[in-house]
Coordinates of C-alpha atoms and ligand atoms in Angstrom, one line a residue:
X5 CA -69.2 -48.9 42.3
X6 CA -69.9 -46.0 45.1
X7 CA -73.2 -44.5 45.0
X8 CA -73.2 -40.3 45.9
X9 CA -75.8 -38.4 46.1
X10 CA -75.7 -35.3 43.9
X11 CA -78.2 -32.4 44.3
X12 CA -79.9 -35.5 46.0
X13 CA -80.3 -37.9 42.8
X14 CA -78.4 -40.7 43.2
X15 CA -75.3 -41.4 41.3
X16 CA -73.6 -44.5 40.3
X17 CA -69.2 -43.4 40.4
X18 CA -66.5 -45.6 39.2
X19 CA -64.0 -46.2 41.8
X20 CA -61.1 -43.9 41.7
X21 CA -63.3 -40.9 40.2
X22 CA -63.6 -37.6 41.6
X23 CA -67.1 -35.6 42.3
X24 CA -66.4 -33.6 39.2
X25 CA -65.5 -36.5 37.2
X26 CA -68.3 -38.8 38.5
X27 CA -71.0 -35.4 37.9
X28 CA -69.5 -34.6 34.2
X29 CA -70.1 -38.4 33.4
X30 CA -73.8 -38.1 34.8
X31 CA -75.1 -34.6 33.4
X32 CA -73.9 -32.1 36.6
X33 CA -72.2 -29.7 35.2
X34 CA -69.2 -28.3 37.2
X35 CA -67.2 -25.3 36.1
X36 CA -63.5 -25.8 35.4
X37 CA -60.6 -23.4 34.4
X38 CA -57.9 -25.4 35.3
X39 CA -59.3 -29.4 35.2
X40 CA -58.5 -30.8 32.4
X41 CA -59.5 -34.9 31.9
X42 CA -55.6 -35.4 30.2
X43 CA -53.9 -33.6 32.5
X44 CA -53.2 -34.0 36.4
X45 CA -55.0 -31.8 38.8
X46 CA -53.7 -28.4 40.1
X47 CA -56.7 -27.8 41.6
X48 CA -55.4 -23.9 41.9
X49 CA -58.7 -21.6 40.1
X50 CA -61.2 -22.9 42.9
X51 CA -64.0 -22.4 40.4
X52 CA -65.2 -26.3 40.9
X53 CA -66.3 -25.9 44.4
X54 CA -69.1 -27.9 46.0
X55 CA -70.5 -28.3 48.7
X56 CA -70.6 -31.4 50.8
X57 CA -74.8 -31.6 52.6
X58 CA -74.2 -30.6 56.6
X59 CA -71.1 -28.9 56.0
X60 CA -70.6 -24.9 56.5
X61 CA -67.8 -24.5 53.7
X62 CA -67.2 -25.7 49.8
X63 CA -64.3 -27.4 48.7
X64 CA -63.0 -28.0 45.0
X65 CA -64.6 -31.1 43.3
X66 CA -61.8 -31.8 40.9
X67 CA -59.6 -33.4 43.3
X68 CA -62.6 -34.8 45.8
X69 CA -62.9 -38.5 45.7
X70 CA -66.0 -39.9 45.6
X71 CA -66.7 -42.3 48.7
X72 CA -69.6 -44.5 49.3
X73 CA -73.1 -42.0 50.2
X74 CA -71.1 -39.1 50.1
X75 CA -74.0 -36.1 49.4
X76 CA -73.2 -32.9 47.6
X77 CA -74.6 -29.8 46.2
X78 CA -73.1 -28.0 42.8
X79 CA -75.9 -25.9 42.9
X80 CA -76.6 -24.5 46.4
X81 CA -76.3 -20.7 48.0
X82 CA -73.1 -21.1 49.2
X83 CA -71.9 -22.8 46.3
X84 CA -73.2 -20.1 44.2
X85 CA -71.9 -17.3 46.6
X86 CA -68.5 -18.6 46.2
X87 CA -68.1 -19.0 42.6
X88 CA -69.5 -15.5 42.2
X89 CA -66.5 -14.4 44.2
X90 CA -64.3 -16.3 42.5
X91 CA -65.0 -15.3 39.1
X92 CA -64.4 -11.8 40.3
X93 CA -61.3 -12.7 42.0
X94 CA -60.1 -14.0 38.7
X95 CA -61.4 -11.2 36.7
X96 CA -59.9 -8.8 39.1
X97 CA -56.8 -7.9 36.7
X98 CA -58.5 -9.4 33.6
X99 CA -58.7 -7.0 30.6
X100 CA -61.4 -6.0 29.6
X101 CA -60.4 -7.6 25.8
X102 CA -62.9 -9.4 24.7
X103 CA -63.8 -6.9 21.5
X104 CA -60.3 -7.4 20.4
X105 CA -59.5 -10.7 21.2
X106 CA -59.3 -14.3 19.3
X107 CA -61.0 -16.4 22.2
X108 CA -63.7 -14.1 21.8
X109 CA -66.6 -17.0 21.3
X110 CA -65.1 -19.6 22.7
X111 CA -63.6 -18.4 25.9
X112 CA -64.8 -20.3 29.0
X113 CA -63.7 -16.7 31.6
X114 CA -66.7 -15.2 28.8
X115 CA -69.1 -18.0 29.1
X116 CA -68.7 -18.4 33.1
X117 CA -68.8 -14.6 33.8
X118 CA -72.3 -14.6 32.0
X119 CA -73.7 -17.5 33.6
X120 CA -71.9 -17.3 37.3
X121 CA -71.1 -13.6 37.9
X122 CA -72.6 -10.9 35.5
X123 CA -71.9 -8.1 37.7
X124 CA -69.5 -5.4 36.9
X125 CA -65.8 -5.4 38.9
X126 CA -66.0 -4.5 43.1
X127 CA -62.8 -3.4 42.6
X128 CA -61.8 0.3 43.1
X129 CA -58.1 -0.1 42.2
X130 CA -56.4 0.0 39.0
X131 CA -55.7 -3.1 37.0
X132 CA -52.1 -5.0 37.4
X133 CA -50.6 -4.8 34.0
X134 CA -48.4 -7.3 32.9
X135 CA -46.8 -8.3 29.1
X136 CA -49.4 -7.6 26.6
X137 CA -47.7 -9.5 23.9
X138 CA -45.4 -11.8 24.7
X139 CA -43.2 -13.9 21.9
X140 CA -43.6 -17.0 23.3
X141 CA -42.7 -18.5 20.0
X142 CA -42.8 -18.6 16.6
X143 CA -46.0 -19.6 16.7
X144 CA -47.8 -18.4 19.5
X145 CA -48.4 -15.1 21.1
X146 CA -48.3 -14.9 25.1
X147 CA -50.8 -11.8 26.4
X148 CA -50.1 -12.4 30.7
X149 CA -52.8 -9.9 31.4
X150 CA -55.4 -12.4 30.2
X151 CA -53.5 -15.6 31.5
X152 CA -55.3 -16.6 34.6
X153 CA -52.6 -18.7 36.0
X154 CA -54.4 -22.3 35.5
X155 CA -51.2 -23.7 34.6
X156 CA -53.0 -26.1 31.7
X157 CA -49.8 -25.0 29.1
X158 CA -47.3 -26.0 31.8
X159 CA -49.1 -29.1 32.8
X160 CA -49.4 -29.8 28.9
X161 CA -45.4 -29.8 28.1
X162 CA -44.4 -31.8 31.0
X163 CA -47.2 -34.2 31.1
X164 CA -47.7 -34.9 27.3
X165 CA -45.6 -33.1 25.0
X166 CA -43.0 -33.7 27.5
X167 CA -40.8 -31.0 25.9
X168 CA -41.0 -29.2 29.4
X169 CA -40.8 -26.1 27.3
X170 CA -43.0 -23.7 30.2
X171 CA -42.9 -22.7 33.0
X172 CA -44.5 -20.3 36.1
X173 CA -42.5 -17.6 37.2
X174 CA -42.4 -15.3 40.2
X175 CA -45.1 -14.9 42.8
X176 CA -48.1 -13.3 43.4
X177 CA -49.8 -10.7 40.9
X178 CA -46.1 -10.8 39.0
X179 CA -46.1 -14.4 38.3
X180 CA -45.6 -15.0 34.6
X181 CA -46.0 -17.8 32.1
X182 CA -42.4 -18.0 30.5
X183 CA -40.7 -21.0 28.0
X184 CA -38.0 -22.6 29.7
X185 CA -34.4 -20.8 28.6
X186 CA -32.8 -24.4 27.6
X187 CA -35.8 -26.0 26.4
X188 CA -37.6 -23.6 23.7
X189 CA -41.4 -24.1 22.4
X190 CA -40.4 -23.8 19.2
X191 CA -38.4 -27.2 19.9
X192 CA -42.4 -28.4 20.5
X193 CA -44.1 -30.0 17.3
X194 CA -47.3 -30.4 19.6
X195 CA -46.8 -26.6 21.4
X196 CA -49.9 -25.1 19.7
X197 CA -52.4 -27.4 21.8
X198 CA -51.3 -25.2 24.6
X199 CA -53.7 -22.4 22.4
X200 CA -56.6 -24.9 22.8
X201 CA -56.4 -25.5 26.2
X202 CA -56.3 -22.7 27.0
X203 CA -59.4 -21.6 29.1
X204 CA -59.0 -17.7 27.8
X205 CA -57.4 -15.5 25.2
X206 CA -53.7 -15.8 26.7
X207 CA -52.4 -18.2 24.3
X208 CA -52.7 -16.7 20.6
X209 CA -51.7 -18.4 17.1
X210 CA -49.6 -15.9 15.1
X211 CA -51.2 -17.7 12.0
X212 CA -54.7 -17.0 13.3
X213 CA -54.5 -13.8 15.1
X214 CA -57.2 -11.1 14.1
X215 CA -57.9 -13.1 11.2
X216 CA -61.3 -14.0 11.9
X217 CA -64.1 -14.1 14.5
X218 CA -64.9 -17.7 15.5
X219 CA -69.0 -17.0 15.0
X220 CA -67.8 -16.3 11.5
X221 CA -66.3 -19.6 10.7
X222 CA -67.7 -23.5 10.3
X223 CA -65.9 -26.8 11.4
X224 CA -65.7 -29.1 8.7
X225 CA -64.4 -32.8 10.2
X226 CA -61.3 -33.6 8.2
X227 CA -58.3 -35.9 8.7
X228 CA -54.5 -34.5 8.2
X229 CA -53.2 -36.2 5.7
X230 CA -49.6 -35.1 7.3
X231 CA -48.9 -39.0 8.7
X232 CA -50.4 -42.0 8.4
X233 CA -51.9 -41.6 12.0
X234 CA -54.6 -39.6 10.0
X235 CA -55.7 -37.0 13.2
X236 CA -58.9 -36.4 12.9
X237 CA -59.1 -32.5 12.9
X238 CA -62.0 -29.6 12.2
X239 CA -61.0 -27.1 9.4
X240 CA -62.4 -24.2 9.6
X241 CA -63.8 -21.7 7.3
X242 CA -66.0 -18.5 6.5
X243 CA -69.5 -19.7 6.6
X244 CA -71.7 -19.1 3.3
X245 CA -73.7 -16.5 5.1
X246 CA -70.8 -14.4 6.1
X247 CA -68.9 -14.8 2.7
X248 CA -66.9 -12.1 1.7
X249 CA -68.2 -10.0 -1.6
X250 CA -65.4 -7.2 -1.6
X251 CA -62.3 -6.9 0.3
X252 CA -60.4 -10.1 -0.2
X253 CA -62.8 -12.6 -1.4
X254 CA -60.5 -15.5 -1.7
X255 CA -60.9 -15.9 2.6
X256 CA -63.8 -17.9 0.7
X257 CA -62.5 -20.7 0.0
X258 CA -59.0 -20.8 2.4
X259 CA -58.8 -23.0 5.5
X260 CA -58.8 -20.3 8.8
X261 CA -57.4 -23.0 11.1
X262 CA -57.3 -26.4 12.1
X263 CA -58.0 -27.8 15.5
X264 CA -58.3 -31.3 17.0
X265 CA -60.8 -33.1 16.6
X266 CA -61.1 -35.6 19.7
X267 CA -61.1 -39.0 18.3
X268 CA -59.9 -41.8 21.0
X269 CA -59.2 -44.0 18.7
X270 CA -56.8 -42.1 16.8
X271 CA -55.3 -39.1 18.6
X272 CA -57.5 -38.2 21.4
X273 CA -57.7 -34.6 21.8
X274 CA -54.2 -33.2 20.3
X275 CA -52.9 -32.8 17.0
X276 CA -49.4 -31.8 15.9
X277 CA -48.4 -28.7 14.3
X278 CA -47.7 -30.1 11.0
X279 CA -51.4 -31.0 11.3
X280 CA -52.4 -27.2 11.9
X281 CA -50.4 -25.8 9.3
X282 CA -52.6 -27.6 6.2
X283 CA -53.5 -24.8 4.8
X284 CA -49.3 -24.6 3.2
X285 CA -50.5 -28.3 2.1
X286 CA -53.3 -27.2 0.4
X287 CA -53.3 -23.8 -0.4
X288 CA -50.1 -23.9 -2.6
X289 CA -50.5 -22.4 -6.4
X290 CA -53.3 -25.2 -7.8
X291 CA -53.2 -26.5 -11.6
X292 CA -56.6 -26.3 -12.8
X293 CA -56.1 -26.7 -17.1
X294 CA -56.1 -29.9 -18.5
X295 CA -53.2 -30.1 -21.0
X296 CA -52.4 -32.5 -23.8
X297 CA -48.5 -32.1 -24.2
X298 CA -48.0 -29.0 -22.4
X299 CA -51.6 -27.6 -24.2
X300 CA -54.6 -26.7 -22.8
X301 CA -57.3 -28.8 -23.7
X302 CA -61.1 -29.0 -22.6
X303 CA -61.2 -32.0 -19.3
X304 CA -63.1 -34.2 -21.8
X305 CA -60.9 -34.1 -24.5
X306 CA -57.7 -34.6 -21.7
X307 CA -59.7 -37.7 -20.9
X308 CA -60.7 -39.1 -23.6
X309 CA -57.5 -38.8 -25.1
X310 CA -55.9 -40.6 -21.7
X311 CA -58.7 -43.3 -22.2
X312 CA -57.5 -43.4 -25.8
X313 CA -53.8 -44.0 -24.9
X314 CA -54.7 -46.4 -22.5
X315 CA -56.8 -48.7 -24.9
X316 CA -53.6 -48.7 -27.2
X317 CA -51.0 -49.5 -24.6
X318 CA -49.4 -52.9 -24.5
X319 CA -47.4 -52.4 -21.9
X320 CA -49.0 -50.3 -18.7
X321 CA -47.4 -48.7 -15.4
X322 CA -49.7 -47.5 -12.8
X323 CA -48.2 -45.8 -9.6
X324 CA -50.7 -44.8 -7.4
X325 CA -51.1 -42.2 -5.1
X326 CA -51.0 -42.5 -1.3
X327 CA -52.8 -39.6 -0.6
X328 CA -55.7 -41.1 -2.9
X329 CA -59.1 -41.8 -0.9
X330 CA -60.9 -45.4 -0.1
X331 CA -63.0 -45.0 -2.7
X332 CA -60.1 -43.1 -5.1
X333 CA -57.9 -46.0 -4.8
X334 CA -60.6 -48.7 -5.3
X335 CA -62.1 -46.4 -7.9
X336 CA -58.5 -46.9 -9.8
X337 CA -58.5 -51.0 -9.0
X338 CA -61.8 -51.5 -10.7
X339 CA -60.9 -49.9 -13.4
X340 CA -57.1 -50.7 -13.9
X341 CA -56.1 -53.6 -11.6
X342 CA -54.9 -56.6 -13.0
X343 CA -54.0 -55.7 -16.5
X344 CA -51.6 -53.2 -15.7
X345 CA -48.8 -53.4 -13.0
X346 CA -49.3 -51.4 -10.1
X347 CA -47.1 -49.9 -7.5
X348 CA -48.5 -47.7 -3.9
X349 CA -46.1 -44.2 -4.3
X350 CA -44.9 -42.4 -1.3
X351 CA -46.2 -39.1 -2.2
X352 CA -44.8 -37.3 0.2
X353 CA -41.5 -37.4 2.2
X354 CA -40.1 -36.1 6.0
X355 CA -39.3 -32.1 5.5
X356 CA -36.2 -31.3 6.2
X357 CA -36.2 -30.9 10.6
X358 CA -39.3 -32.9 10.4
X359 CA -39.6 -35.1 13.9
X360 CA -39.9 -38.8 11.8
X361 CA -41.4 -40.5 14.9
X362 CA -42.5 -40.6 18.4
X363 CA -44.4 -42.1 21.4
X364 CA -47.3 -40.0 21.1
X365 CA -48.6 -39.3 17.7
X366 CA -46.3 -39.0 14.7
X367 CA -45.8 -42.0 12.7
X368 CA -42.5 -42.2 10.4
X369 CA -44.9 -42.9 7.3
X370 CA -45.9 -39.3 5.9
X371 CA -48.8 -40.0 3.4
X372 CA -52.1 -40.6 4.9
X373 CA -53.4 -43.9 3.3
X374 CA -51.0 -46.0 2.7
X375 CA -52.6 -48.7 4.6
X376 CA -55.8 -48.5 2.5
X377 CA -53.5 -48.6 -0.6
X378 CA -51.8 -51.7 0.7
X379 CA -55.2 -53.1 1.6
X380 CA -56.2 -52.9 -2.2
X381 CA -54.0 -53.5 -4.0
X382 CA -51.8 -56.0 -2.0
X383 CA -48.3 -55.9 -0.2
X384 CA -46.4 -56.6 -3.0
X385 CA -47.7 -53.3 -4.3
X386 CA -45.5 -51.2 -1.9
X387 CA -42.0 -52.2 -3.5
X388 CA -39.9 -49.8 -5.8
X389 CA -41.2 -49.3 -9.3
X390 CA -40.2 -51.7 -11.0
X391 CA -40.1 -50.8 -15.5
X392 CA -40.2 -53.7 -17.8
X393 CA -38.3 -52.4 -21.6
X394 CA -41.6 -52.6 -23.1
X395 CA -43.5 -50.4 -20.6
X396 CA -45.2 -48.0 -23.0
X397 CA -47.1 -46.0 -20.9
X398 CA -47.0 -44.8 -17.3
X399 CA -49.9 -43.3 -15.3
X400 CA -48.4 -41.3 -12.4
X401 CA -51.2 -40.4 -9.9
X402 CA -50.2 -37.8 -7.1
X403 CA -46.9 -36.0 -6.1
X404 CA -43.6 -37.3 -5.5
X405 CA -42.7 -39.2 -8.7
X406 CA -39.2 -38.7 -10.0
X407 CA -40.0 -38.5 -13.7
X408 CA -36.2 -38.9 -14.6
X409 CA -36.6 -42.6 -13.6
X410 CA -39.7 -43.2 -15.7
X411 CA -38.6 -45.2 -18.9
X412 CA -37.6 -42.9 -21.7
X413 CA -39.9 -43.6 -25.0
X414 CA -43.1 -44.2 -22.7
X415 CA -45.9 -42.1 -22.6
X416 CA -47.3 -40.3 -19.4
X417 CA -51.0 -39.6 -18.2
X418 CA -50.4 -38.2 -15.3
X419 CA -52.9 -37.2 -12.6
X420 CA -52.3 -33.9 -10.0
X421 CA -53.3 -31.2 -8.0
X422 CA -50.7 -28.5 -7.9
X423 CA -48.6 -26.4 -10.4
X424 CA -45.2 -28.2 -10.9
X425 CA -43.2 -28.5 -14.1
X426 CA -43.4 -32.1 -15.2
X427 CA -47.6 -31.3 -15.9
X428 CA -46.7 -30.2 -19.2
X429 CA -44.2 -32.8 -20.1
X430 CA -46.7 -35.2 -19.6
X431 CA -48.8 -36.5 -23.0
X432 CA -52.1 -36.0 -21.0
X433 CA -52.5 -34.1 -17.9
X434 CA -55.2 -33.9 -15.9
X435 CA -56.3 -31.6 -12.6
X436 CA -57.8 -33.3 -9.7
X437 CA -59.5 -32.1 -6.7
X438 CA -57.7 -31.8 -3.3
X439 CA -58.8 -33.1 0.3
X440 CA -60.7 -30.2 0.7
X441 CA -62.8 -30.4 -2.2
X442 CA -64.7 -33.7 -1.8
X443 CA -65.4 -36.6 0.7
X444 CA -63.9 -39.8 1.4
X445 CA -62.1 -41.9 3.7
X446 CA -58.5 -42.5 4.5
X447 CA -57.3 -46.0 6.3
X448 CA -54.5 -45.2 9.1
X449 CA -51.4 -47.3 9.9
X450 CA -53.5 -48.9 12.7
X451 CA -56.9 -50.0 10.6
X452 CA -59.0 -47.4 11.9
X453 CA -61.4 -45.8 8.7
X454 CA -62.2 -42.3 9.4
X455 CA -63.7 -40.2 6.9
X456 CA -63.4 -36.2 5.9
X457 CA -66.0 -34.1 4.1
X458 CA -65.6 -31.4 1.8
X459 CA -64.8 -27.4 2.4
X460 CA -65.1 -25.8 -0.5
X461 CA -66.3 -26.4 -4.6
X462 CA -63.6 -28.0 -6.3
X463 CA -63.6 -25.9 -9.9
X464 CA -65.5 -27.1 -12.6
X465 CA -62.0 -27.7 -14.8
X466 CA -60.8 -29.9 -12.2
X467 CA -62.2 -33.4 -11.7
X468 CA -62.6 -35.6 -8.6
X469 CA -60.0 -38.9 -9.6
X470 CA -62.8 -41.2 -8.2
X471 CA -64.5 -40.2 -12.0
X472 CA -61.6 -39.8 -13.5
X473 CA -60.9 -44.1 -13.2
X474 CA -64.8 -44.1 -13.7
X475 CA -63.8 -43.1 -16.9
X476 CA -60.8 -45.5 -17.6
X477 CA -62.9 -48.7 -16.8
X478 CA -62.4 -51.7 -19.4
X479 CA -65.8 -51.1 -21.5
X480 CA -64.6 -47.3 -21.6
X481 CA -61.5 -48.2 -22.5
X482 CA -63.1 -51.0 -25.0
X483 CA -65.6 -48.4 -27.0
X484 CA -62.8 -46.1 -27.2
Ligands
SF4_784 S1 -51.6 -19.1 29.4 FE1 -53.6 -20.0 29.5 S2 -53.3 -22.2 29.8 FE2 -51.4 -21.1 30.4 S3 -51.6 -20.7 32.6 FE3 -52.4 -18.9 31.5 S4 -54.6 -19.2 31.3 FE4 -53.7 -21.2 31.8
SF4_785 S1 -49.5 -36.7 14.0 FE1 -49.5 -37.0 11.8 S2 -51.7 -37.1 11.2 FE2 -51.6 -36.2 13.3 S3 -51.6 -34.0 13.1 FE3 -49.4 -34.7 13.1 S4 -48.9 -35.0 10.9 FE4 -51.1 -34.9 11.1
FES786 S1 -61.1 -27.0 38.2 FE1 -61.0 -27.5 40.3 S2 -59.6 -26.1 41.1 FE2 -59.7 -25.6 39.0

């Protein structure tokens, strides 16, 4: 392990690090645009300089190597001097956008200006204008007179995407992020990272643009429920103290965006689209009545008439719900295992276009806890639904049930979210929360546990399915 010297305290490096890597990983900070610890190193925005003690010039850090005593200075005149210059080299043709743009907030050009530069532009000549808004894709919006030429996106779609869907062209002032002509973005399940890593308001998401300022919204940690990789992902939303009370108060209660959240063990920094696009999961029209036969009943009658039907059944069909929590799914075991036959539904399918599977994050499995399904209630569990003649009652939890292939004659209790026909078919039907409405953990195709927390109230017709089995348990069922 070489020891460097930086600012003069000594600093144990792991061989093969750079300066900038080996100073992040002891509490130096280093400005970066275009560094990025996934990515390879360009090394173009010069912002990372140091200085190395006894020499007269600064060179970059992010592509320095650390070597045994090796002393150097993030901090000194020089150092200072030159990243002064720099940021107004780079702001030179920057627009002055900040009122109007998304990054607002969050942009690192913002942050460094204020803490390296501060000083108004040197420059006496007109700006260079280039495309304001550019259709990169369907998805994402391309403004070139913010883009700062760091080269992140590019890097990003040959390095890990691997769709090598950009590209830099011409030279000079004129040079111009551009998708490939043979290889488009929209071609990209994982293109919007590309608005993440982005180091200023360049890269824009159509879905997101001018809908919010980011000091407005909250991260709440979540998992996507879109594969049974389980990202683990922030979803924003308006904070309480900036609620809406006119204009459109349902931005309330909606999801703003989702971003990665970095989780080595699961997806490192990146998410796919499918993952950002949640708010189509869980936004879609909600069913929030309880019904007895197409009727809407009180939630207590809905249940104890469910409870009621249960205690009478002889013959019991339980198909649970892959998209049911941990603590869901082992809510339903206690209550139900053992004296009813039980089988793990795939709630959801591929869409149609939908990549199945790849190297880097999606998994072929689209529900996110089948694994903890398969953990509680057993392998066998998995298998097609299989419908003795007798069965006399089914109890379909979650989507994706083809209610044709129940057995005619039985009765239904069936559990669910969203508006969709067969709720009033069934004998009792009961509204239950969504992801966003409660906590709990999912269990991903690998093992790993992670856990996501509530967004908004669920309403008080709907009930969390965790009570809803609390409900169903034997001695319930017993008094009933
Ligand atoms: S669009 Fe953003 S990430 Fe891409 S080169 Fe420009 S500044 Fe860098
Ligand atoms: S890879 Fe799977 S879990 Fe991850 S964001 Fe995409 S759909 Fe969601
Ligand atoms: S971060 Fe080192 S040159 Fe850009």
């Amino acid at each position: 392990m070489p020891e460097i010297f930086i600012n003069g305290q000594p600093v144990q490096a792991e061989a093969g690090q750079t300066v900038m890597q080996a100073a992040l990983a002891n509490g130096f900070y280093i400005p970066y645009f275009c560094w990025h610890p996934e990515l390879s190193i360009a090394g173009n925005c010069r912002i990372c300089t140091v200085q190395v003690e006894g020499r007269s010039w600064v060179e970059i850090s992010c592509n320095m190597p650390v070597t045994e005593g090796l002393h150097v200075l993030t901090d000194s005149d020089l150092v200072r001097e030159h990243r002064k210059a720099t940021m107004q080299f780079i702001t030179l043709n920057h627009p002055v956008d900040c009122g109007i743009c998304d990054k607002a907030g969050e942009c690192t050009l913002q942050d460094y200006h204020f803490a390296y530069n501060g000083s108004a532009s040197v420059s006496r000549e007109p700006k260079v204008h280039a495309t304001k808004f550019h259709d990169l894709s369907e998805r994402i919006l391309l403004d070139n007179e913010r883009c700062i030429l760091c080269s992140r996106c590019v890097r990003f779609t040959r390095e890990i995407s691997k769709s090598n869907a950009l590209g830099i062209k011409n030279r000079g002032d004129v040079s111009l992020v551009r998708a490939a002509d043979d290889s488009p973005l929209d071609a990209d399940p994982y293109s919007d990272n590309v608005i993440d890593i982005c180091p200023v308001g360049a890269l824009l998401s159509k879905p997101f643009l001018h809908k919010a300022r980011v000091w407005y919204l909250k991260p709440t940690p979540s998992i996507c429920p879109g594969c049974e990789r389980g990202c683990s992902v922030n979803i924003w939303h308006r904070k309480a103290e900036w609620h809406l009370r006119a204009l459109d108060p349902a931005q309330n209660t909606s999801i703003a965006r989702v971003t990665p959240l970095e989780n080595p063990a699961v997806n490192g920094p990146w998410i796919c689209n499918k993952g950002r696009d949640l708010a189509q999961v869980f936004e879609r029209p909600r069913a929030d009545r309880a019904m007895q036969k197409g009727k809407p009943v009180e939630l207590a009658s809905a249940l104890l008439a469910a409870r009621n039907l249960i205690g009478e059944a002889k013959r019991v069909v339980i198909l649970v719900s892959s998209w049911g929590s941990n603590e869901e799914l082992a809510a339903c075991r206690d209550a139900l295992n053992g004296r009813f036959a039980t089988f793990i539904k795939r709630d959801h399918a591929p869409l149609p276009g939908e990549r199945i599977e790849d190297d880097l994050l999606i998994r072929p499995d689209k529900n996110p806890n089948t694994a903890g399904a398969r953990a509680l209630f057993g392998e066998a569990s998995l298998r097609e639904p299989a419908f003795e003649p007798d069965t006399d009652l089914v109890l379909v939890w979650g989507e994706g049930c083809n209610f044709a292939t129940l057995p005619a004659g039985a009765k239904i209790i069936f559990l669910n979210s969203y508006l969709q026909p067969e709720n009033g078919h069934a004998d009792v039907f009961i509204p239950v929360s969504v992801q966003t409405e409660r906590a709990g953990t999912y269990t991903n195709f690998a093992g790993v546990v992670s856990a996501f927390e509530p967004c908004f109230p669920k309403q008080p017709t709907v009930a969390n399915a965790q009570d809803v089995f609390a409900a169903f348990t034997q001695d319930a069922v017993a008094r009933s």
